[in-house]
Tab-separated table of C-alpha atoms in Angstrom:
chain	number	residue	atom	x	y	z
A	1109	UNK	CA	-32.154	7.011	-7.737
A	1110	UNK	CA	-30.066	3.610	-6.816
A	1111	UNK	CA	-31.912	0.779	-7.348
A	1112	UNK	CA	-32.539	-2.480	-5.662
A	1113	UNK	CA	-30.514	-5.320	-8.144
A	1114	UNK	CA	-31.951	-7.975	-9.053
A	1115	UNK	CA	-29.560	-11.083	-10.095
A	1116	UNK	CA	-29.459	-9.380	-14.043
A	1117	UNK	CA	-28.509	-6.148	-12.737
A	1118	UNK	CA	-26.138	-7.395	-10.888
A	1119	UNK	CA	-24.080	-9.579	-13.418
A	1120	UNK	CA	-24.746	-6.534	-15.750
A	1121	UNK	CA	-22.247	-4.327	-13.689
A	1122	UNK	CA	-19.759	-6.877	-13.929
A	1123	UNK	CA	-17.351	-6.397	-16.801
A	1124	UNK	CA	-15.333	-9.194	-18.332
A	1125	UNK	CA	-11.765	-9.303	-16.408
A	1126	UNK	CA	-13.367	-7.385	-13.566
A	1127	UNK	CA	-11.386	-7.472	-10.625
A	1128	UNK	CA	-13.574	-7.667	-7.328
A	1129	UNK	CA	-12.814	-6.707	-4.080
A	1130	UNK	CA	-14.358	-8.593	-0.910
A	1131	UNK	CA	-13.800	-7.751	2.601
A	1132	UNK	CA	-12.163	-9.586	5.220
A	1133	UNK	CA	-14.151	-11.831	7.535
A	1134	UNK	CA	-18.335	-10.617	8.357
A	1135	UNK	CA	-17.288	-8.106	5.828
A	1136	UNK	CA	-17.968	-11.018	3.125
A	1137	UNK	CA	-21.216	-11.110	1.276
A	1138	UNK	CA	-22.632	-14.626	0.910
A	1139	UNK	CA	-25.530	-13.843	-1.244
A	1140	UNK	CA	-23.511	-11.868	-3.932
A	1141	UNK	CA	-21.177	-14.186	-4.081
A	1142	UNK	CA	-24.059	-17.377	-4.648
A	1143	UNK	CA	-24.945	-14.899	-7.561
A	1144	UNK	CA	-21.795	-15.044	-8.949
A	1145	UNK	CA	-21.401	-18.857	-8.826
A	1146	UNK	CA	-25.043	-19.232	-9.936
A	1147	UNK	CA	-24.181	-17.325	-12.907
A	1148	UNK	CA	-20.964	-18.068	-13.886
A	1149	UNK	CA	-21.610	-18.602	-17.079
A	1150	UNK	CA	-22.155	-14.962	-17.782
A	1151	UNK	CA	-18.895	-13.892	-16.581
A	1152	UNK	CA	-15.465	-13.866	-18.435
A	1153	UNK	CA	-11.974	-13.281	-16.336
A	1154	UNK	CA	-13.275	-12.231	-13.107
A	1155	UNK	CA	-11.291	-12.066	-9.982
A	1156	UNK	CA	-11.559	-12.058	-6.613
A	1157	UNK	CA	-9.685	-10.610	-3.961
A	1158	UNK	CA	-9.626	-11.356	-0.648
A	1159	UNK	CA	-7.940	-11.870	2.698
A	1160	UNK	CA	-10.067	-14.158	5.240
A	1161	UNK	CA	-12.355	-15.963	3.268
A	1162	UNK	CA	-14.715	-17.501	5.841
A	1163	UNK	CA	-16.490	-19.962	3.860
A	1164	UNK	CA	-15.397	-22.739	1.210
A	1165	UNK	CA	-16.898	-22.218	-2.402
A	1166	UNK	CA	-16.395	-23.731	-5.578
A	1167	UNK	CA	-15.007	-20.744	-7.208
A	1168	UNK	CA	-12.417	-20.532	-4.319
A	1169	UNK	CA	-11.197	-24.272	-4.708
A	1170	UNK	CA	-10.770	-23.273	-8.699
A	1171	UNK	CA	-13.814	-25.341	-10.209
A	1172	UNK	CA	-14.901	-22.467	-12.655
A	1173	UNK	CA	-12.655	-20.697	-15.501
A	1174	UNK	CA	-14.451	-17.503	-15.448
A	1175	UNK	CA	-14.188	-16.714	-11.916
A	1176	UNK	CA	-11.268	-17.002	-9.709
A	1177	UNK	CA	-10.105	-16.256	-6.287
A	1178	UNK	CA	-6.700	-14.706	-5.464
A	1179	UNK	CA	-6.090	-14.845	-1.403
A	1180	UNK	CA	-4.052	-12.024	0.807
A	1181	UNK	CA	-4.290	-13.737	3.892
A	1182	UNK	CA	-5.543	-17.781	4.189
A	1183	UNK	CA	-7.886	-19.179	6.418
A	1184	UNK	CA	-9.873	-22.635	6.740
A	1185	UNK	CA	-12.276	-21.862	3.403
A	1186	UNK	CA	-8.616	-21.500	1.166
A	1187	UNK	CA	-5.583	-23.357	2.761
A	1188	UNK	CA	-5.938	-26.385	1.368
A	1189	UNK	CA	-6.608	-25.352	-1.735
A	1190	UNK	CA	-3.737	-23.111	-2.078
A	1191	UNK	CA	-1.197	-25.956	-0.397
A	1192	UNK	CA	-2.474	-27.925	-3.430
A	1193	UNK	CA	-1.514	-25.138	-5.910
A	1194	UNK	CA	-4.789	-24.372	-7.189
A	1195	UNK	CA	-4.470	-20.497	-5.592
A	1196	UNK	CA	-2.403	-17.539	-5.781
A	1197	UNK	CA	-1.499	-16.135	-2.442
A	1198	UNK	CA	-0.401	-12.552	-2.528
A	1199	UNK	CA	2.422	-11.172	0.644
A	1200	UNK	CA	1.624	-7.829	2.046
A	1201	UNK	CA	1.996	-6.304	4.865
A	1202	UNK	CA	-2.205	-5.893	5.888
A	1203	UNK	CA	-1.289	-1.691	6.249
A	1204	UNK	CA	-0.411	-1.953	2.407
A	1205	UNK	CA	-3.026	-3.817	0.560
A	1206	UNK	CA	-5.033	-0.573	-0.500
A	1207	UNK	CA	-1.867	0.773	-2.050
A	1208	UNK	CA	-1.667	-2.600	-3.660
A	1209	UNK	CA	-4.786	-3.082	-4.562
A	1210	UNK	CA	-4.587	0.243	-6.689
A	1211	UNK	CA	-1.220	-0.590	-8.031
A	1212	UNK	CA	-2.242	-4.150	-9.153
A	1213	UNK	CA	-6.060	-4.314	-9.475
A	1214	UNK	CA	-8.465	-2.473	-11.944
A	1215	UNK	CA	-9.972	-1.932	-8.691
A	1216	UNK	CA	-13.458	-2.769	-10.844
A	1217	UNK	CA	-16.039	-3.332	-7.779
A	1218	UNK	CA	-16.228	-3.719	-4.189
A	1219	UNK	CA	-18.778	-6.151	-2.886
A	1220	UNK	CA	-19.770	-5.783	1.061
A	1221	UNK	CA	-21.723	-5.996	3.383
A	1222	UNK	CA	-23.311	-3.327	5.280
A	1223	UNK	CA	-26.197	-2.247	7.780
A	1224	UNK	CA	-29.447	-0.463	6.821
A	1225	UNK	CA	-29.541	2.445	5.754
A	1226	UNK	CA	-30.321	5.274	8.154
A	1227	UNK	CA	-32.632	8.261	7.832
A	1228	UNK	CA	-29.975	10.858	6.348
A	1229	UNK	CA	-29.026	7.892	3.262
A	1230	UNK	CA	-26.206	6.315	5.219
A	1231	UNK	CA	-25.149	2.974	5.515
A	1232	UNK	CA	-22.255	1.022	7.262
A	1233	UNK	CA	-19.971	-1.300	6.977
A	1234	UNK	CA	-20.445	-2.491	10.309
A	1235	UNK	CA	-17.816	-5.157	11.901
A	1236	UNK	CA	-15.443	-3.701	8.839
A	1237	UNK	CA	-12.961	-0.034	7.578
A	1238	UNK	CA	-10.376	-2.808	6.824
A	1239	UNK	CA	-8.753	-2.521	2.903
A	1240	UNK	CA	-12.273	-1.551	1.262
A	1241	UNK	CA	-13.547	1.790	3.360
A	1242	UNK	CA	-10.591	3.704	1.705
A	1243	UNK	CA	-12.078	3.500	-1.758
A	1244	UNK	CA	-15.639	4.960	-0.560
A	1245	UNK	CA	-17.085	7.760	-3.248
A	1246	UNK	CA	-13.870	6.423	-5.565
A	1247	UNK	CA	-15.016	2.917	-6.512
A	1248	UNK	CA	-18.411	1.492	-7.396
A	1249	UNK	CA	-19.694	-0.465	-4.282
A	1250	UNK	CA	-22.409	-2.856	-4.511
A	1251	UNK	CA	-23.705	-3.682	-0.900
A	1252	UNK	CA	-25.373	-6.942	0.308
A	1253	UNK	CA	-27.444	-5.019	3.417
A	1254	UNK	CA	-28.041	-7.464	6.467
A	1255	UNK	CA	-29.963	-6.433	9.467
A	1256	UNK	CA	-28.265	-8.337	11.390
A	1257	UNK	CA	-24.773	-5.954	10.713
A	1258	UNK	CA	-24.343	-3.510	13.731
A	1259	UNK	CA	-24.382	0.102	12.573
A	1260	UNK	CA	-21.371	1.734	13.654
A	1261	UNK	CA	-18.641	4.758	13.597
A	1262	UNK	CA	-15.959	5.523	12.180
A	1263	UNK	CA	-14.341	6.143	8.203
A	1264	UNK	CA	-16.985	3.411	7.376
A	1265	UNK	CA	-19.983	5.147	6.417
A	1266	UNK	CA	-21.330	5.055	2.719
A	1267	UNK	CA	-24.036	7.273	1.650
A	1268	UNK	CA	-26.381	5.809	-1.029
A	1269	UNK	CA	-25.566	8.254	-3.792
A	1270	UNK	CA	-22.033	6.019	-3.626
A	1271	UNK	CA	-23.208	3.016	-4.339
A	1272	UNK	CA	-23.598	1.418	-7.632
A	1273	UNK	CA	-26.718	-0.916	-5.919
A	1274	UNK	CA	-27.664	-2.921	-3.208
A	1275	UNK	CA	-29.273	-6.331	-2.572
A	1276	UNK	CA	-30.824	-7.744	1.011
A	1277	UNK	CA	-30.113	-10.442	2.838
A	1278	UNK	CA	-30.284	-11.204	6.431
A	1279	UNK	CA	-28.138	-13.333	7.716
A	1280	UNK	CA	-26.444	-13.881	11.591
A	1281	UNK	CA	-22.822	-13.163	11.556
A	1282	UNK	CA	-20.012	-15.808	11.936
A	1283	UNK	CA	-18.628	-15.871	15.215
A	1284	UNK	CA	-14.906	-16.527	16.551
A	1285	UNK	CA	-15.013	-19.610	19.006
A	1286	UNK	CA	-13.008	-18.747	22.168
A	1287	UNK	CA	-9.463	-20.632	22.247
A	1288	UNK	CA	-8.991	-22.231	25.652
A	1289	UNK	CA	-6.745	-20.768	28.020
A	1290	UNK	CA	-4.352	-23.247	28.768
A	1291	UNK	CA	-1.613	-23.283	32.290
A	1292	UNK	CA	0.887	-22.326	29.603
A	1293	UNK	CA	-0.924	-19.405	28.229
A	1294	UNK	CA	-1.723	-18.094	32.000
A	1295	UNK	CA	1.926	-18.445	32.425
A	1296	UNK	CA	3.119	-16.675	29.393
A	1297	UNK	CA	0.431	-13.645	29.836
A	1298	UNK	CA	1.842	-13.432	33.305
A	1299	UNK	CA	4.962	-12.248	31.861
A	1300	UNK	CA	3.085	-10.390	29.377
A	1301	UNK	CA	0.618	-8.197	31.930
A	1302	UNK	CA	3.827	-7.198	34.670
A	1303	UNK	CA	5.359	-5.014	31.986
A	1304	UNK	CA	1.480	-3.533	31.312
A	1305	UNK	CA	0.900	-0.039	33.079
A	1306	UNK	CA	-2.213	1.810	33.902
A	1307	UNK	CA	-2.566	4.352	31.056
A	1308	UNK	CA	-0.694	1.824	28.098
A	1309	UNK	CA	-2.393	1.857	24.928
A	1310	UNK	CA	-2.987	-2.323	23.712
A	1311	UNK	CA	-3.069	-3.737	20.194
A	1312	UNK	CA	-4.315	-7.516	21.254
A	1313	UNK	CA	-5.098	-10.133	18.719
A	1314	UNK	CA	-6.847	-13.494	18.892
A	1315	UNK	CA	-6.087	-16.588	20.599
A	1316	UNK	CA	-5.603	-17.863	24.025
A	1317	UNK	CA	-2.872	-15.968	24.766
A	1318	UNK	CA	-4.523	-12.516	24.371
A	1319	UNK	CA	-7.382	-14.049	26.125
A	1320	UNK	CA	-5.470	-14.775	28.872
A	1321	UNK	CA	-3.448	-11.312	29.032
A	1322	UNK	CA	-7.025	-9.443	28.952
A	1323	UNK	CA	-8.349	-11.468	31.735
A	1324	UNK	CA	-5.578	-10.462	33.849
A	1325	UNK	CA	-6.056	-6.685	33.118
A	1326	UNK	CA	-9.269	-5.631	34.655
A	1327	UNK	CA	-8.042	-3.977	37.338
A	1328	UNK	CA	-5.480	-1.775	35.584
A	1329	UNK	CA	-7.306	1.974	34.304
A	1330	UNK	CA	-6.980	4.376	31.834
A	1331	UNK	CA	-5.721	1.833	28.738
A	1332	UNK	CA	-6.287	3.043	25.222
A	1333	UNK	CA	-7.215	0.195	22.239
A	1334	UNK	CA	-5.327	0.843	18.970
A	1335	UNK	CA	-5.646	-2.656	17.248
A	1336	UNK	CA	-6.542	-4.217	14.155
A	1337	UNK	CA	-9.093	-6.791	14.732
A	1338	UNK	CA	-11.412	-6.291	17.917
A	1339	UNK	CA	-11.655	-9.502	19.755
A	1340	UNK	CA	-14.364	-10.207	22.238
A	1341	UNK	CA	-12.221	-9.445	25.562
A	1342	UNK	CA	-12.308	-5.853	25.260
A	1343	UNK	CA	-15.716	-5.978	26.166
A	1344	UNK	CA	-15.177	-7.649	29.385
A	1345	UNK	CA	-11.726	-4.737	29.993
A	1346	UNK	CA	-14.465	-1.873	29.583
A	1347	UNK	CA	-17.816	-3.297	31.519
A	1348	UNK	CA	-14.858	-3.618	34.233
A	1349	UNK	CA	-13.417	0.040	34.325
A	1350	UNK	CA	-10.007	-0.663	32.813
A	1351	UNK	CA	-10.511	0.784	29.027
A	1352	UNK	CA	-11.595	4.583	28.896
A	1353	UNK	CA	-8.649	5.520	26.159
A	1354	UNK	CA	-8.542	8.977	28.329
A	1355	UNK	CA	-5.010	8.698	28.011
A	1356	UNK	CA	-4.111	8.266	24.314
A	1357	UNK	CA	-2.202	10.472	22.022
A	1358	UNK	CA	-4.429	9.908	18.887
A	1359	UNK	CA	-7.972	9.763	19.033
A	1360	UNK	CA	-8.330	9.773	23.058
A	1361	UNK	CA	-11.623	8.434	24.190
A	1362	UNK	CA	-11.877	6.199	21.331
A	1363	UNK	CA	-11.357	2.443	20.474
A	1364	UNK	CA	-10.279	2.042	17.262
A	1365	UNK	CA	-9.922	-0.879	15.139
A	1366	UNK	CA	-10.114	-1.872	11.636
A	1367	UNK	CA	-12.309	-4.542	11.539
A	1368	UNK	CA	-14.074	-6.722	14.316
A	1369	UNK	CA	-14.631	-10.360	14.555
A	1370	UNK	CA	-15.651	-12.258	18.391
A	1371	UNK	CA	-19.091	-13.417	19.172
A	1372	UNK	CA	-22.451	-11.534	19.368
A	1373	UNK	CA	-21.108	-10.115	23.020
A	1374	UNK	CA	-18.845	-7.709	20.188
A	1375	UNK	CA	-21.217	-7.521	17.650
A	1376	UNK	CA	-23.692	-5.864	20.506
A	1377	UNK	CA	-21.300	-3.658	22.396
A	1378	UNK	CA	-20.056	-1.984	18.819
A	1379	UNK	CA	-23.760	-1.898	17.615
A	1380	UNK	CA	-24.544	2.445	18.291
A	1381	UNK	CA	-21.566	2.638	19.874
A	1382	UNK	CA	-19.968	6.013	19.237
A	1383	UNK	CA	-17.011	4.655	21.561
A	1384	UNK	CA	-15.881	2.436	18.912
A	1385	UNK	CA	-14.239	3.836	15.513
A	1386	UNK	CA	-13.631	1.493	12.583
A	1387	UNK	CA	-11.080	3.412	10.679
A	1388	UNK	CA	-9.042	2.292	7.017
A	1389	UNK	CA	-6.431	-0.038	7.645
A	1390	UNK	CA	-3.908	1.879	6.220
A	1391	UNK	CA	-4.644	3.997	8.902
A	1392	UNK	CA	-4.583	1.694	11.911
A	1393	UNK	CA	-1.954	-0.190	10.498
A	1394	UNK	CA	0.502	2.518	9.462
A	1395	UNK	CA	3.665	1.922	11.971
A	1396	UNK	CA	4.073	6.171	11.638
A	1397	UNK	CA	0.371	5.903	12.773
A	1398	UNK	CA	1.082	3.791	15.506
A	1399	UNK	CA	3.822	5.446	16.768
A	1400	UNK	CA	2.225	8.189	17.807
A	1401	UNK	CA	0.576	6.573	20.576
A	1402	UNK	CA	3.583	7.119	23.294
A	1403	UNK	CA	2.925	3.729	24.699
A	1404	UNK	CA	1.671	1.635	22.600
A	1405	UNK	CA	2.133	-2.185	23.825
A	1406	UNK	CA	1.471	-4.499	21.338
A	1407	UNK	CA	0.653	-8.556	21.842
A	1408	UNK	CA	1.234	-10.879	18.280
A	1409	UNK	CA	1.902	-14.963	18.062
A	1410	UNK	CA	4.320	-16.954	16.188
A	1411	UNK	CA	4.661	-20.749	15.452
A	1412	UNK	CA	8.677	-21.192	15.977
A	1413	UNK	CA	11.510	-18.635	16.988
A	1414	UNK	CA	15.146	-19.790	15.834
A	1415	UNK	CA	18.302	-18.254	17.834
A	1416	UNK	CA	18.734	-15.070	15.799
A	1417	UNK	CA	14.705	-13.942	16.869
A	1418	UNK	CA	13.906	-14.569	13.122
A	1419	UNK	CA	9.578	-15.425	13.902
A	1420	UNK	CA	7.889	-17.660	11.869
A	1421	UNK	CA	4.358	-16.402	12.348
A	1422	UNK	CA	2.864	-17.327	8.965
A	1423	UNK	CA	3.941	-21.171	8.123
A	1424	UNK	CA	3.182	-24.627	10.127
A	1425	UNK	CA	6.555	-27.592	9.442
A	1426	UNK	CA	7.343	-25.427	6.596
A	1427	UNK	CA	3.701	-25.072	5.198
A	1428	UNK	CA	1.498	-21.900	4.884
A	1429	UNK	CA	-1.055	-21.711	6.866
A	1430	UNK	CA	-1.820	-17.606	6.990
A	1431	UNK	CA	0.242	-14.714	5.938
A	1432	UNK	CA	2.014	-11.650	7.540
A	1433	UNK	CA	-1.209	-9.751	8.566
A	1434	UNK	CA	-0.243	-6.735	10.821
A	1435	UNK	CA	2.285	-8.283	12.842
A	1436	UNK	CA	5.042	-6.486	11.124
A	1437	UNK	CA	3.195	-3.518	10.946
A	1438	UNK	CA	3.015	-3.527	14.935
A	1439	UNK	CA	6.545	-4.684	15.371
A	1440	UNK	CA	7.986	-1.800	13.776
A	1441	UNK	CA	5.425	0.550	15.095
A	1442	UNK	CA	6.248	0.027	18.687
A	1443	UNK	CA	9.954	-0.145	17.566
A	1444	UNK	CA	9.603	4.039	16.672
A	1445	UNK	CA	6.945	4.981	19.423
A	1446	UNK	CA	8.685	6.463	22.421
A	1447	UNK	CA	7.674	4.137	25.455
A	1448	UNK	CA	6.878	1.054	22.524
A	1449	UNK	CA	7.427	-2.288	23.352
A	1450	UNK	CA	6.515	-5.576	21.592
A	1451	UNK	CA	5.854	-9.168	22.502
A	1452	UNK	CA	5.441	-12.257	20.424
A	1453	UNK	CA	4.197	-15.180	22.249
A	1454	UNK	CA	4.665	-18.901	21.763
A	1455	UNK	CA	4.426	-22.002	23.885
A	1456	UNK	CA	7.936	-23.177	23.990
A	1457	UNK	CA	6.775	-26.890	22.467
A	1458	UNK	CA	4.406	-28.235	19.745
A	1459	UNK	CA	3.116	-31.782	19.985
A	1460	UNK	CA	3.254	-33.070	23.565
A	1461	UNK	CA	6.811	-31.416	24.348
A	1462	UNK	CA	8.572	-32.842	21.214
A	1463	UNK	CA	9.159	-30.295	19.695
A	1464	UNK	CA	10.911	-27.031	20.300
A	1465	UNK	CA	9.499	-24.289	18.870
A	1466	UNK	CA	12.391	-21.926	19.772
A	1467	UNK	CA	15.150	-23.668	17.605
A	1468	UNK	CA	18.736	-23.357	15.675
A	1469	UNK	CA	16.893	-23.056	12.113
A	1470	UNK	CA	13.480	-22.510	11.298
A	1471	UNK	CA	11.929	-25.436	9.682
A	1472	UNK	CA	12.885	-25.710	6.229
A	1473	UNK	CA	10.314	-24.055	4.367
A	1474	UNK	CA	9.502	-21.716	7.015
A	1475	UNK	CA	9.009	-17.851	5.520
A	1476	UNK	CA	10.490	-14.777	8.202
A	1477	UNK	CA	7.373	-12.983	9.391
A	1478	UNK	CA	9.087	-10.627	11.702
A	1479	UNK	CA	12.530	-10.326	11.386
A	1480	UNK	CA	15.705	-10.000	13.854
A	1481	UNK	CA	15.736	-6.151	13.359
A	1482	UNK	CA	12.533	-6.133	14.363
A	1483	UNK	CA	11.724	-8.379	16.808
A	1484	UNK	CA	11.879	-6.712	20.698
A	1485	UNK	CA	10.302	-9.559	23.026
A	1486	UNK	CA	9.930	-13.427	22.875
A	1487	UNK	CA	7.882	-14.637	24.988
A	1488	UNK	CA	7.264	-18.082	26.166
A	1489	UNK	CA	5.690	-19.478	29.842
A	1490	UNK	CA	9.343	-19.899	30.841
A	1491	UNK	CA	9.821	-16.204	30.545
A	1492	UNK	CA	10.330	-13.136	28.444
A	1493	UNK	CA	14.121	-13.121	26.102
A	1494	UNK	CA	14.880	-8.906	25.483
A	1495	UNK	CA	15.906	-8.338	22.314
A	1496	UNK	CA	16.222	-5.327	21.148
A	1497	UNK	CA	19.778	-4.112	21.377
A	1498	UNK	CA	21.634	-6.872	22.502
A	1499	UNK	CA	24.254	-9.191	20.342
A	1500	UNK	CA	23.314	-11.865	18.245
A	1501	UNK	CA	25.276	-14.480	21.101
A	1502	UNK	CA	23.296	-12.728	23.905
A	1503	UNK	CA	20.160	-13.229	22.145
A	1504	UNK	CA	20.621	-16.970	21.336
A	1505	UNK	CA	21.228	-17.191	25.213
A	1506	UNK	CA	18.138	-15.183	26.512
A	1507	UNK	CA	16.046	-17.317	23.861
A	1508	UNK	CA	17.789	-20.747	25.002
A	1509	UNK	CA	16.786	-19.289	28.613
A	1510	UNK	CA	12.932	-19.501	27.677
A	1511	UNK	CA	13.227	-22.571	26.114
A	1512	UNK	CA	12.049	-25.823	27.545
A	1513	UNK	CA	14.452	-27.296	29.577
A	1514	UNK	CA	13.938	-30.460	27.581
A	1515	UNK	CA	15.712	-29.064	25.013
A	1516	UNK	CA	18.081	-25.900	26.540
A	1517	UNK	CA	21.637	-28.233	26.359
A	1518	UNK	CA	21.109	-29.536	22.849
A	1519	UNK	CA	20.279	-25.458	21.615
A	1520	UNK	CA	23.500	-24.638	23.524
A	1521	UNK	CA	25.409	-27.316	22.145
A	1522	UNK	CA	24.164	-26.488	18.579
A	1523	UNK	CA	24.752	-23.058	18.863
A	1524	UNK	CA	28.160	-23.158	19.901
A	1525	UNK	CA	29.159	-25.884	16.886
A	1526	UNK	CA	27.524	-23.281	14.578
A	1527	UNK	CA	29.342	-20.370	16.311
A	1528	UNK	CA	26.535	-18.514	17.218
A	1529	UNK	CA	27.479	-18.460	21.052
A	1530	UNK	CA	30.597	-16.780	22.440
């Protein structure tokens, strides 16, 4: 029978040069990971791995030898720390990181979080599928079980003969502040929601942007969700009649997502909900996956835009700040569904209108996100720049066109020195 651990039996399990894989976001189990710190002096060569870290620790900002953290995707608890060089960072495209976890991992544990167990032996992983549900009955899980976790549906349900142990702690989850909707961000989602029919199936991510397209969509019907990360808005799409997914090519009915992070609003509509499906991210994420939904519309951010469509969606000035998450994934997704279409959104200036974000050359240290092959729509709250099929001198025009007018003569002027404008 699996026991409860207590902090001996955990460490026990933990081999020297374990590698030990967390889930992203709510998915993250404080209390095994205090045990690790608190008893770091029993460990030799362990790592880490993780995208979305939520909270900063002293093993993440490198102040023990025998336990380290390598990042997939940064947040607030590990940017600093790897702009100072104290932290590997790892690129991937999010549909990819099981495969890469197997290829470059022992794959030695999976930590998580998940909700009580049910009558028939069952837990959850709640808010998460993400990279770690693919490795259920095929890698040791230890679980950190938190009452407060909704139960839910989906590829994300682990019976207890699967787990190596389990440990309790209740704890609320961490909740995603609402970005402000901003004129600019009604103005852009404008754009955004007129090429949005009744019936289109939405991969939305966070931010005010995607807040501001899902306020405008209540009155459409019959949209699908196929998304990575559920934000909080969908909620508000389905109490008003717009989301019933009766018109989806895979999985019709259904939301599905990959993991979940918003406020308690999300946390109780997914709680019981057999509406909702969490399924493996190399699953959601799969752009052969995604492609089967007809017409799939799918709704991403960037930081800067230069004349070619090249998006800079992971760096600030040149700096890291994230990684590539799904965005790729979507953008070539929609690029092979039949009816697909893409937008990436930006406000056309940074720092009180000095800056244009749509410009000749990326900032220098700037890393491609999504690239000019795959990029179909720009979008900024002076319009929406078409892509996809046109010449590399029509495109600089159409992205000059949604520009701020501030800058539109000095992008024109540049562009023609460099030769980029017939």
């Amino acid at each position: 029978m699996i026991k409860k651990l207590n902090t001996q039996d955990l460490v026990g399990l933990i081999e020297p040069g374990a590698d030990i894989i967390v889930p992203i976001a709510n998915g993250e189990p404080i209390r095994l990971l205090d045990l690790l710190e608190e008893n770091v002096e029993q460990l030799s060569g362990v790592t880490i791995h993780q995208m979305l870290a939520l909270r900063p620790r002293p093993y993440i900002a490198g102040q023990f030898d025998q336990l380290k953290h390598v990042s997939y995707f940064l947040s607030g608890a590990t940017r600093k720390v790897y702009q100072e060089a104290k932290m590997e960072l790892v690129p991937n495209n999010f549909h990819e990181v099981p495969r890469m976890l197997k290829k470059i991992t022992k794959m030695s544990m999976i930590m998580t979080v998940a909700s009580p167990m049910d009558e028939h032996g069952f837990f959850t992983l709640g808010t998460q599928a993400d990279y770690v549900a693919e490795f259920i009955g095929k890698v040791p899980f230890v679980l950190e079980v938190n009452n407060q976790m909704p139960r839910t549906y989906g590829r994300n349900q682990i019976h207890i003969s699967q787990i190596a142990g389990y440990i309790e702690h209740n704890a609320t989850l961490t909740e995603e502040k609402s970005s402000e909707i901003t004129e600019k961000d009604i103005r852009i989602a404008s754009s955004v929601t007129a090429d949005i029919g009744n019936g289109d199936t939405l991969q939305i991510g966070i931010g005010s942007v995607p807040n501001a397209v899902i306020s405008m969509l209540k009155d459409h019907r019959h949209l699908g969700i196929h998304t990575e990360m559920l934000p909080d808005g969908i909620v508000d799409l389905v109490n008003a009649g717009a989301v019933d997914g009766t018109r989806k090519f895979t999985h019709p009915g259904k939301i599905i997502a990959t993991f979940a992070y918003g406020s308690k609003k999300l946390y109780d509509f997914i709680d019981n909900n057999p509406a909702v499906e969490f399924l493996p991210v190399s699953l959601v994420n799969d752009p052969r996956e995604i492609a089967k939904e007809k017409n799939i519309v799918s709704i991403n951010a960037t930081t800067e835009v230069d004349l070619f469509g090249q998006c800079a969606s992971e760096t600030v000035g040149g700096k890291y700040y994230s990684s590539s998450g799904g965005q790729i994934d979507f953008a070539r997704g929609v690029r092979f569904a039949e009816n697909g279409k893409g937008y990436i959104c930006l406000q056309s200036t940074a720092k009180n209108d000095s800056i244009s974000r749509i410009k000749l050359d990326l900032a220098p240290g700037s890393v491609v996100t999504t690239g000019k092959n795959d990029v179909d729509n720009i979008v900024t709250e002076y319009g929406i720049a078409r892509l996809h099929g046109v010449s590399l001198s029509e495109r600089a025009k159409r992205l000059i066109a949604i520009a701020h007018p501030n800058f539109r003569e000095e992008l024109q002027f540049e562009a023609k020195k460099r030769g980029i404008l017939i």
